[in-house]
Amino acid sequence: MAGKGSLAKLDVDVLSAEQQEKLQQFKIKTRIDNEHYLRSHPEVEVLIGDFLRDVLLKMPADIREFAADYFTNPNLHAVIGSKMEGNMK
């Protein structure tokens, strides 16, 4: 995979102080926006948690195929909905 880890190698010193400040504000705003989104969509936590639980229980040899099967399951919406209801009890 080309460029793997390349973000860690970026030289932020090439940015002016103003650009560094804008970048920092952008990062903060992005984190806040992401947090708001995740709080308003609790199904994301259930979906990811269920997927990770299945991965760790089944330890598939081909994680990509396993993920493709998991996320294309035609019953996924019902499965996650059921788990969401179970979490509310």
Backbone as XML, in Angstrom:
<?xml version="1.0"?>
<chain id="A" units="angstrom">
  <residue number="1" name="MET">
    <atom name="N" x="0.847" y="-1.170" z="0.000"/>
    <atom name="CA" x="0.000" y="0.000" z="0.000"/>
    <atom name="C" x="0.896" y="1.237" z="0.000"/>
  </residue>
  <residue number="2" name="ALA">
    <atom name="N" x="0.880" y="1.984" z="-1.060"/>
    <atom name="CA" x="1.738" y="3.157" z="-1.194"/>
    <atom name="C" x="1.329" y="4.234" z="-0.213"/>
  </residue>
  <residue number="3" name="GLY">
    <atom name="N" x="2.296" y="4.873" z="0.398"/>
    <atom name="CA" x="2.032" y="5.995" z="1.282"/>
    <atom name="C" x="1.578" y="5.602" z="2.670"/>
  </residue>
  <residue number="4" name="LYS">
    <atom name="N" x="1.648" y="4.331" z="3.005"/>
    <atom name="CA" x="1.220" y="3.901" z="4.333"/>
    <atom name="C" x="2.053" y="4.612" z="5.397"/>
  </residue>
  <residue number="5" name="GLY">
    <atom name="N" x="1.385" y="5.264" z="6.328"/>
    <atom name="CA" x="2.076" y="5.981" z="7.381"/>
    <atom name="C" x="2.626" y="7.321" z="6.947"/>
  </residue>
  <residue number="6" name="SER">
    <atom name="N" x="2.306" y="7.754" z="5.751"/>
    <atom name="CA" x="2.886" y="8.997" z="5.236"/>
    <atom name="C" x="2.391" y="10.223" z="6.001"/>
  </residue>
  <residue number="7" name="LEU">
    <atom name="N" x="1.215" y="10.141" z="6.609"/>
    <atom name="CA" x="0.712" y="11.281" z="7.369"/>
    <atom name="C" x="1.619" y="11.603" z="8.554"/>
  </residue>
  <residue number="8" name="ALA">
    <atom name="N" x="2.197" y="10.577" z="9.149"/>
    <atom name="CA" x="3.082" y="10.785" z="10.280"/>
    <atom name="C" x="4.367" y="11.497" z="9.861"/>
  </residue>
  <residue number="9" name="LYS">
    <atom name="N" x="4.694" y="11.444" z="8.587"/>
    <atom name="CA" x="5.934" y="12.026" z="8.091"/>
    <atom name="C" x="5.764" y="13.464" z="7.595"/>
  </residue>
  <residue number="10" name="LEU">
    <atom name="N" x="4.532" y="13.987" z="7.648"/>
    <atom name="CA" x="4.320" y="15.347" z="7.174"/>
    <atom name="C" x="5.083" y="16.341" z="8.036"/>
  </residue>
  <residue number="11" name="ASP">
    <atom name="N" x="5.626" y="17.341" z="7.403"/>
    <atom name="CA" x="6.389" y="18.364" z="8.106"/>
    <atom name="C" x="5.497" y="19.584" z="8.291"/>
  </residue>
  <residue number="12" name="VAL">
    <atom name="N" x="4.890" y="19.713" z="9.492"/>
    <atom name="CA" x="3.981" y="20.836" z="9.726"/>
    <atom name="C" x="4.716" y="22.161" z="9.803"/>
  </residue>
  <residue number="13" name="ASP">
    <atom name="N" x="6.027" y="22.138" z="9.881"/>
    <atom name="CA" x="6.792" y="23.379" z="9.920"/>
    <atom name="C" x="6.706" y="24.132" z="8.598"/>
  </residue>
  <residue number="14" name="VAL">
    <atom name="N" x="6.289" y="23.457" z="7.524"/>
    <atom name="CA" x="6.165" y="24.150" z="6.248"/>
    <atom name="C" x="4.895" y="25.000" z="6.213"/>
  </residue>
  <residue number="15" name="LEU">
    <atom name="N" x="4.013" y="24.802" z="7.186"/>
    <atom name="CA" x="2.806" y="25.618" z="7.277"/>
    <atom name="C" x="3.107" y="26.890" z="8.054"/>
  </residue>
  <residue number="16" name="SER">
    <atom name="N" x="2.484" y="27.960" z="7.632"/>
    <atom name="CA" x="2.631" y="29.210" z="8.382"/>
    <atom name="C" x="1.866" y="29.067" z="9.699"/>
  </residue>
  <residue number="17" name="ALA">
    <atom name="N" x="2.101" y="29.966" z="10.620"/>
    <atom name="CA" x="1.401" y="29.941" z="11.908"/>
    <atom name="C" x="-0.108" y="30.016" z="11.690"/>
  </residue>
  <residue number="18" name="GLU">
    <atom name="N" x="-0.536" y="30.834" z="10.740"/>
    <atom name="CA" x="-1.968" y="30.961" z="10.452"/>
    <atom name="C" x="-2.528" y="29.649" z="9.899"/>
  </residue>
  <residue number="19" name="GLN">
    <atom name="N" x="-1.780" y="28.996" z="9.012"/>
    <atom name="CA" x="-2.226" y="27.728" z="8.455"/>
    <atom name="C" x="-2.282" y="26.638" z="9.527"/>
  </residue>
  <residue number="20" name="GLN">
    <atom name="N" x="-1.299" y="26.647" z="10.419"/>
    <atom name="CA" x="-1.293" y="25.676" z="11.515"/>
    <atom name="C" x="-2.508" y="25.878" z="12.415"/>
  </residue>
  <residue number="21" name="GLU">
    <atom name="N" x="-2.839" y="27.128" z="12.692"/>
    <atom name="CA" x="-4.009" y="27.440" z="13.526"/>
    <atom name="C" x="-5.292" y="26.993" z="12.831"/>
  </residue>
  <residue number="22" name="LYS">
    <atom name="N" x="-5.407" y="27.272" z="11.534"/>
    <atom name="CA" x="-6.593" y="26.841" z="10.780"/>
    <atom name="C" x="-6.707" y="25.319" z="10.768"/>
  </residue>
  <residue number="23" name="LEU">
    <atom name="N" x="-5.585" y="24.647" z="10.608"/>
    <atom name="CA" x="-5.574" y="23.189" z="10.616"/>
    <atom name="C" x="-6.034" y="22.664" z="11.980"/>
  </residue>
  <residue number="24" name="GLN">
    <atom name="N" x="-5.527" y="23.252" z="13.032"/>
    <atom name="CA" x="-5.909" y="22.836" z="14.387"/>
    <atom name="C" x="-7.404" y="23.050" z="14.618"/>
  </residue>
  <residue number="25" name="GLN">
    <atom name="N" x="-7.935" y="24.196" z="14.187"/>
    <atom name="CA" x="-9.361" y="24.483" z="14.343"/>
    <atom name="C" x="-10.200" y="23.509" z="13.516"/>
  </residue>
  <residue number="26" name="PHE">
    <atom name="N" x="-9.731" y="23.174" z="12.319"/>
    <atom name="CA" x="-10.419" y="22.204" z="11.476"/>
    <atom name="C" x="-10.487" y="20.841" z="12.162"/>
  </residue>
  <residue number="27" name="LYS">
    <atom name="N" x="-9.371" y="20.411" z="12.755"/>
    <atom name="CA" x="-9.334" y="19.127" z="13.450"/>
    <atom name="C" x="-10.305" y="19.114" z="14.625"/>
  </residue>
  <residue number="28" name="ILE">
    <atom name="N" x="-10.333" y="20.196" z="15.380"/>
    <atom name="CA" x="-11.241" y="20.291" z="16.525"/>
    <atom name="C" x="-12.691" y="20.243" z="16.063"/>
  </residue>
  <residue number="29" name="LYS">
    <atom name="N" x="-13.016" y="21.028" z="15.040"/>
    <atom name="CA" x="-14.386" y="21.051" z="14.521"/>
    <atom name="C" x="-14.792" y="19.685" z="13.988"/>
  </residue>
  <residue number="30" name="THR">
    <atom name="N" x="-13.891" y="19.017" z="13.306"/>
    <atom name="CA" x="-14.184" y="17.692" z="12.764"/>
    <atom name="C" x="-14.479" y="16.709" z="13.888"/>
  </residue>
  <residue number="31" name="ARG">
    <atom name="N" x="-13.691" y="16.737" z="14.945"/>
    <atom name="CA" x="-13.925" y="15.833" z="16.082"/>
    <atom name="C" x="-15.263" y="16.123" z="16.745"/>
  </residue>
  <residue number="32" name="ILE">
    <atom name="N" x="-15.589" y="17.391" z="16.910"/>
    <atom name="CA" x="-16.874" y="17.769" z="17.509"/>
    <atom name="C" x="-18.020" y="17.307" z="16.623"/>
  </residue>
  <residue number="33" name="ASP">
    <atom name="N" x="-17.921" y="17.563" z="15.319"/>
    <atom name="CA" x="-18.960" y="17.134" z="14.382"/>
    <atom name="C" x="-19.130" y="15.616" z="14.405"/>
  </residue>
  <residue number="34" name="ASN">
    <atom name="N" x="-18.024" y="14.897" z="14.430"/>
    <atom name="CA" x="-18.088" y="13.433" z="14.480"/>
    <atom name="C" x="-18.757" y="12.957" z="15.767"/>
  </residue>
  <residue number="35" name="GLU">
    <atom name="N" x="-18.413" y="13.588" z="16.870"/>
    <atom name="CA" x="-19.009" y="13.223" z="18.164"/>
    <atom name="C" x="-20.511" y="13.466" z="18.152"/>
  </residue>
  <residue number="36" name="HIS">
    <atom name="N" x="-20.945" y="14.598" z="17.607"/>
    <atom name="CA" x="-22.381" y="14.888" z="17.511"/>
    <atom name="C" x="-23.085" y="13.835" z="16.662"/>
  </residue>
  <residue number="37" name="TYR">
    <atom name="N" x="-22.476" y="13.478" z="15.551"/>
    <atom name="CA" x="-23.076" y="12.492" z="14.664"/>
    <atom name="C" x="-23.219" y="11.151" z="15.376"/>
  </residue>
  <residue number="38" name="LEU">
    <atom name="N" x="-22.146" y="10.695" z="16.021"/>
    <atom name="CA" x="-22.182" y="9.400" z="16.688"/>
    <atom name="C" x="-23.182" y="9.374" z="17.843"/>
  </residue>
  <residue number="39" name="ARG">
    <atom name="N" x="-23.317" y="10.497" z="18.553"/>
    <atom name="CA" x="-24.293" y="10.554" z="19.645"/>
    <atom name="C" x="-25.722" y="10.519" z="19.124"/>
  </residue>
  <residue number="40" name="SER">
    <atom name="N" x="-25.941" y="11.058" z="17.938"/>
    <atom name="CA" x="-27.297" y="11.063" z="17.384"/>
    <atom name="C" x="-27.603" y="9.783" z="16.598"/>
  </residue>
  <residue number="41" name="HIS">
    <atom name="N" x="-26.608" y="8.908" z="16.430"/>
    <atom name="CA" x="-26.798" y="7.642" z="15.720"/>
    <atom name="C" x="-26.195" y="6.496" z="16.536"/>
  </residue>
  <residue number="42" name="PRO">
    <atom name="N" x="-26.853" y="6.102" z="17.635"/>
    <atom name="CA" x="-26.294" y="5.042" z="18.486"/>
    <atom name="C" x="-26.191" y="3.697" z="17.779"/>
  </residue>
  <residue number="43" name="GLU">
    <atom name="N" x="-26.901" y="3.552" z="16.665"/>
    <atom name="CA" x="-26.822" y="2.289" z="15.925"/>
    <atom name="C" x="-25.422" y="2.046" z="15.367"/>
  </residue>
  <residue number="44" name="VAL">
    <atom name="N" x="-24.650" y="3.103" z="15.171"/>
    <atom name="CA" x="-23.275" y="2.939" z="14.672"/>
    <atom name="C" x="-22.448" y="2.151" z="15.695"/>
  </residue>
  <residue number="45" name="GLU">
    <atom name="N" x="-22.580" y="2.497" z="16.965"/>
    <atom name="CA" x="-21.834" y="1.793" z="18.017"/>
    <atom name="C" x="-22.255" y="0.329" z="18.088"/>
  </residue>
  <residue number="46" name="VAL">
    <atom name="N" x="-23.560" y="0.076" z="17.980"/>
    <atom name="CA" x="-24.055" y="-1.296" z="18.011"/>
    <atom name="C" x="-23.544" y="-2.072" z="16.802"/>
  </residue>
  <residue number="47" name="LEU">
    <atom name="N" x="-23.599" y="-1.463" z="15.638"/>
    <atom name="CA" x="-23.151" y="-2.103" z="14.403"/>
    <atom name="C" x="-21.671" y="-2.465" z="14.468"/>
  </residue>
  <residue number="48" name="ILE">
    <atom name="N" x="-20.846" y="-1.514" z="14.841"/>
    <atom name="CA" x="-19.396" y="-1.754" z="14.904"/>
    <atom name="C" x="-19.056" y="-2.743" z="16.017"/>
  </residue>
  <residue number="49" name="GLY">
    <atom name="N" x="-19.718" y="-2.590" z="17.161"/>
    <atom name="CA" x="-19.475" y="-3.506" z="18.282"/>
    <atom name="C" x="-19.838" y="-4.936" z="17.929"/>
  </residue>
  <residue number="50" name="ASP">
    <atom name="N" x="-20.973" y="-5.106" z="17.256"/>
    <atom name="CA" x="-21.399" y="-6.445" z="16.858"/>
    <atom name="C" x="-20.431" y="-7.046" z="15.846"/>
  </residue>
  <residue number="51" name="PHE">
    <atom name="N" x="-19.998" y="-6.231" z="14.903"/>
    <atom name="CA" x="-19.027" y="-6.702" z="13.909"/>
    <atom name="C" x="-17.723" y="-7.142" z="14.589"/>
  </residue>
  <residue number="52" name="LEU">
    <atom name="N" x="-17.193" y="-6.315" z="15.476"/>
    <atom name="CA" x="-15.937" y="-6.661" z="16.154"/>
    <atom name="C" x="-16.094" y="-7.902" z="17.027"/>
  </residue>
  <residue number="53" name="ARG">
    <atom name="N" x="-17.243" y="-8.036" z="17.694"/>
    <atom name="CA" x="-17.493" y="-9.225" z="18.510"/>
    <atom name="C" x="-17.444" y="-10.468" z="17.630"/>
  </residue>
  <residue number="54" name="ASP">
    <atom name="N" x="-18.127" y="-10.418" z="16.478"/>
    <atom name="CA" x="-18.117" y="-11.555" z="15.563"/>
    <atom name="C" x="-16.709" y="-11.856" z="15.049"/>
  </residue>
  <residue number="55" name="VAL">
    <atom name="N" x="-15.957" y="-10.823" z="14.725"/>
    <atom name="CA" x="-14.580" y="-11.027" z="14.250"/>
    <atom name="C" x="-13.758" y="-11.741" z="15.318"/>
  </residue>
  <residue number="56" name="LEU">
    <atom name="N" x="-13.855" y="-11.281" z="16.558"/>
    <atom name="CA" x="-13.045" y="-11.862" z="17.624"/>
    <atom name="C" x="-13.499" y="-13.265" z="18.010"/>
  </residue>
  <residue number="57" name="LEU">
    <atom name="N" x="-14.788" y="-13.530" z="17.898"/>
    <atom name="CA" x="-15.278" y="-14.878" z="18.203"/>
    <atom name="C" x="-14.921" y="-15.870" z="17.100"/>
  </residue>
  <residue number="58" name="LYS">
    <atom name="N" x="-15.052" y="-15.446" z="15.854"/>
    <atom name="CA" x="-14.863" y="-16.361" z="14.728"/>
    <atom name="C" x="-13.451" y="-16.344" z="14.155"/>
  </residue>
  <residue number="59" name="MET">
    <atom name="N" x="-12.714" y="-15.257" z="14.398"/>
    <atom name="CA" x="-11.344" y="-15.103" z="13.913"/>
    <atom name="C" x="-11.181" y="-15.606" z="12.476"/>
  </residue>
  <residue number="60" name="PRO">
    <atom name="N" x="-11.875" y="-14.978" z="11.540"/>
    <atom name="CA" x="-11.833" y="-15.455" z="10.151"/>
    <atom name="C" x="-10.447" y="-15.292" z="9.532"/>
  </residue>
  <residue number="61" name="ALA">
    <atom name="N" x="-10.099" y="-16.227" z="8.675"/>
    <atom name="CA" x="-8.809" y="-16.170" z="7.986"/>
    <atom name="C" x="-8.788" y="-15.026" z="6.974"/>
  </residue>
  <residue number="62" name="ASP">
    <atom name="N" x="-9.923" y="-14.800" z="6.329"/>
    <atom name="CA" x="-10.018" y="-13.736" z="5.328"/>
    <atom name="C" x="-10.947" y="-12.650" z="5.870"/>
  </residue>
  <residue number="63" name="ILE">
    <atom name="N" x="-10.378" y="-11.677" z="6.546"/>
    <atom name="CA" x="-11.172" y="-10.631" z="7.199"/>
    <atom name="C" x="-11.945" y="-9.788" z="6.187"/>
  </residue>
  <residue number="64" name="ARG">
    <atom name="N" x="-11.377" y="-9.572" z="5.015"/>
    <atom name="CA" x="-12.079" y="-8.770" z="4.004"/>
    <atom name="C" x="-13.344" y="-9.469" z="3.528"/>
  </residue>
  <residue number="65" name="GLU">
    <atom name="N" x="-13.245" y="-10.746" z="3.272"/>
    <atom name="CA" x="-14.422" y="-11.507" z="2.847"/>
    <atom name="C" x="-15.451" y="-11.549" z="3.971"/>
  </residue>
  <residue number="66" name="PHE">
    <atom name="N" x="-14.985" y="-11.757" z="5.184"/>
    <atom name="CA" x="-15.876" y="-11.791" z="6.338"/>
    <atom name="C" x="-16.611" y="-10.453" z="6.487"/>
  </residue>
  <residue number="67" name="ALA">
    <atom name="N" x="-15.885" y="-9.353" z="6.376"/>
    <atom name="CA" x="-16.487" y="-8.018" z="6.489"/>
    <atom name="C" x="-17.487" y="-7.787" z="5.362"/>
  </residue>
  <residue number="68" name="ALA">
    <atom name="N" x="-17.135" y="-8.195" z="4.152"/>
    <atom name="CA" x="-18.051" y="-8.028" z="3.023"/>
    <atom name="C" x="-19.344" y="-8.803" z="3.268"/>
  </residue>
  <residue number="69" name="ASP">
    <atom name="N" x="-19.220" y="-10.022" z="3.752"/>
    <atom name="CA" x="-20.406" y="-10.827" z="4.050"/>
    <atom name="C" x="-21.233" y="-10.204" z="5.172"/>
  </residue>
  <residue number="70" name="TYR">
    <atom name="N" x="-20.553" y="-9.735" z="6.208"/>
    <atom name="CA" x="-21.249" y="-9.143" z="7.354"/>
    <atom name="C" x="-22.047" y="-7.903" z="6.929"/>
  </residue>
  <residue number="71" name="PHE">
    <atom name="N" x="-21.392" y="-6.991" z="6.228"/>
    <atom name="CA" x="-22.027" y="-5.706" z="5.913"/>
    <atom name="C" x="-22.987" y="-5.776" z="4.718"/>
  </residue>
  <residue number="72" name="THR">
    <atom name="N" x="-22.985" y="-6.882" z="3.979"/>
    <atom name="CA" x="-23.953" y="-7.033" z="2.891"/>
    <atom name="C" x="-25.070" y="-7.996" z="3.254"/>
  </residue>
  <residue number="73" name="ASN">
    <atom name="N" x="-25.111" y="-8.441" z="4.490"/>
    <atom name="CA" x="-26.171" y="-9.322" z="4.965"/>
    <atom name="C" x="-27.518" y="-8.610" z="4.800"/>
  </residue>
  <residue number="74" name="PRO">
    <atom name="N" x="-28.433" y="-9.197" z="4.038"/>
    <atom name="CA" x="-29.726" y="-8.534" z="3.823"/>
    <atom name="C" x="-30.541" y="-8.371" z="5.111"/>
  </residue>
  <residue number="75" name="ASN">
    <atom name="N" x="-30.203" y="-9.133" z="6.142"/>
    <atom name="CA" x="-30.918" y="-9.040" z="7.418"/>
    <atom name="C" x="-30.216" y="-8.136" z="8.431"/>
  </residue>
  <residue number="76" name="LEU">
    <atom name="N" x="-29.156" y="-7.480" z="8.027"/>
    <atom name="CA" x="-28.361" y="-6.681" z="8.960"/>
    <atom name="C" x="-29.193" y="-5.602" z="9.653"/>
  </residue>
  <residue number="77" name="HIS">
    <atom name="N" x="-30.043" y="-4.937" z="8.909"/>
    <atom name="CA" x="-30.877" y="-3.882" z="9.493"/>
    <atom name="C" x="-31.728" y="-4.444" z="10.625"/>
  </residue>
  <residue number="78" name="ALA">
    <atom name="N" x="-32.338" y="-5.594" z="10.404"/>
    <atom name="CA" x="-33.182" y="-6.221" z="11.426"/>
    <atom name="C" x="-32.346" y="-6.681" z="12.625"/>
  </residue>
  <residue number="79" name="VAL">
    <atom name="N" x="-31.178" y="-7.251" z="12.354"/>
    <atom name="CA" x="-30.301" y="-7.727" z="13.427"/>
    <atom name="C" x="-29.891" y="-6.570" z="14.331"/>
  </residue>
  <residue number="80" name="ILE">
    <atom name="N" x="-29.450" y="-5.476" z="13.728"/>
    <atom name="CA" x="-29.005" y="-4.316" z="14.513"/>
    <atom name="C" x="-30.200" y="-3.691" z="15.232"/>
  </residue>
  <residue number="81" name="GLY">
    <atom name="N" x="-31.352" y="-3.615" z="14.551"/>
    <atom name="CA" x="-32.558" y="-3.077" z="15.191"/>
    <atom name="C" x="-32.938" y="-3.887" z="16.423"/>
  </residue>
  <residue number="82" name="SER">
    <atom name="N" x="-32.857" y="-5.196" z="16.322"/>
    <atom name="CA" x="-33.154" y="-6.075" z="17.444"/>
    <atom name="C" x="-32.198" y="-5.831" z="18.606"/>
  </residue>
  <residue number="83" name="LYS">
    <atom name="N" x="-30.929" y="-5.674" z="18.293"/>
    <atom name="CA" x="-29.930" y="-5.428" z="19.338"/>
    <atom name="C" x="-30.115" y="-4.059" z="19.970"/>
  </residue>
  <residue number="84" name="MET">
    <atom name="N" x="-30.554" y="-3.092" z="19.155"/>
    <atom name="CA" x="-30.830" y="-1.751" z="19.690"/>
    <atom name="C" x="-31.990" y="-1.825" z="20.694"/>
  </residue>
  <residue number="85" name="GLU">
    <atom name="N" x="-33.026" y="-2.595" z="20.354"/>
    <atom name="CA" x="-34.158" y="-2.756" z="21.253"/>
    <atom name="C" x="-33.730" y="-3.446" z="22.532"/>
  </residue>
  <residue number="86" name="GLY">
    <atom name="N" x="-32.858" y="-4.438" z="22.395"/>
    <atom name="CA" x="-32.341" y="-5.152" z="23.567"/>
    <atom name="C" x="-31.536" y="-4.251" z="24.473"/>
  </residue>
  <residue number="87" name="ASN">
    <atom name="N" x="-30.842" y="-3.285" z="23.902"/>
    <atom name="CA" x="-30.042" y="-2.344" z="24.700"/>
    <atom name="C" x="-30.913" y="-1.340" z="25.451"/>
  </residue>
  <residue number="88" name="MET">
    <atom name="N" x="-32.129" y="-1.105" z="24.948"/>
    <atom name="CA" x="-33.000" y="-0.122" z="25.574"/>
    <atom name="C" x="-33.749" y="-0.680" z="26.764"/>
  </residue>
  <residue number="89" name="LYS">
    <atom name="N" x="-33.767" y="-2.010" z="26.908"/>
    <atom name="CA" x="-34.522" y="-2.643" z="28.011"/>
    <atom name="C" x="-33.778" y="-2.538" z="29.299"/>
  </residue>
</chain>
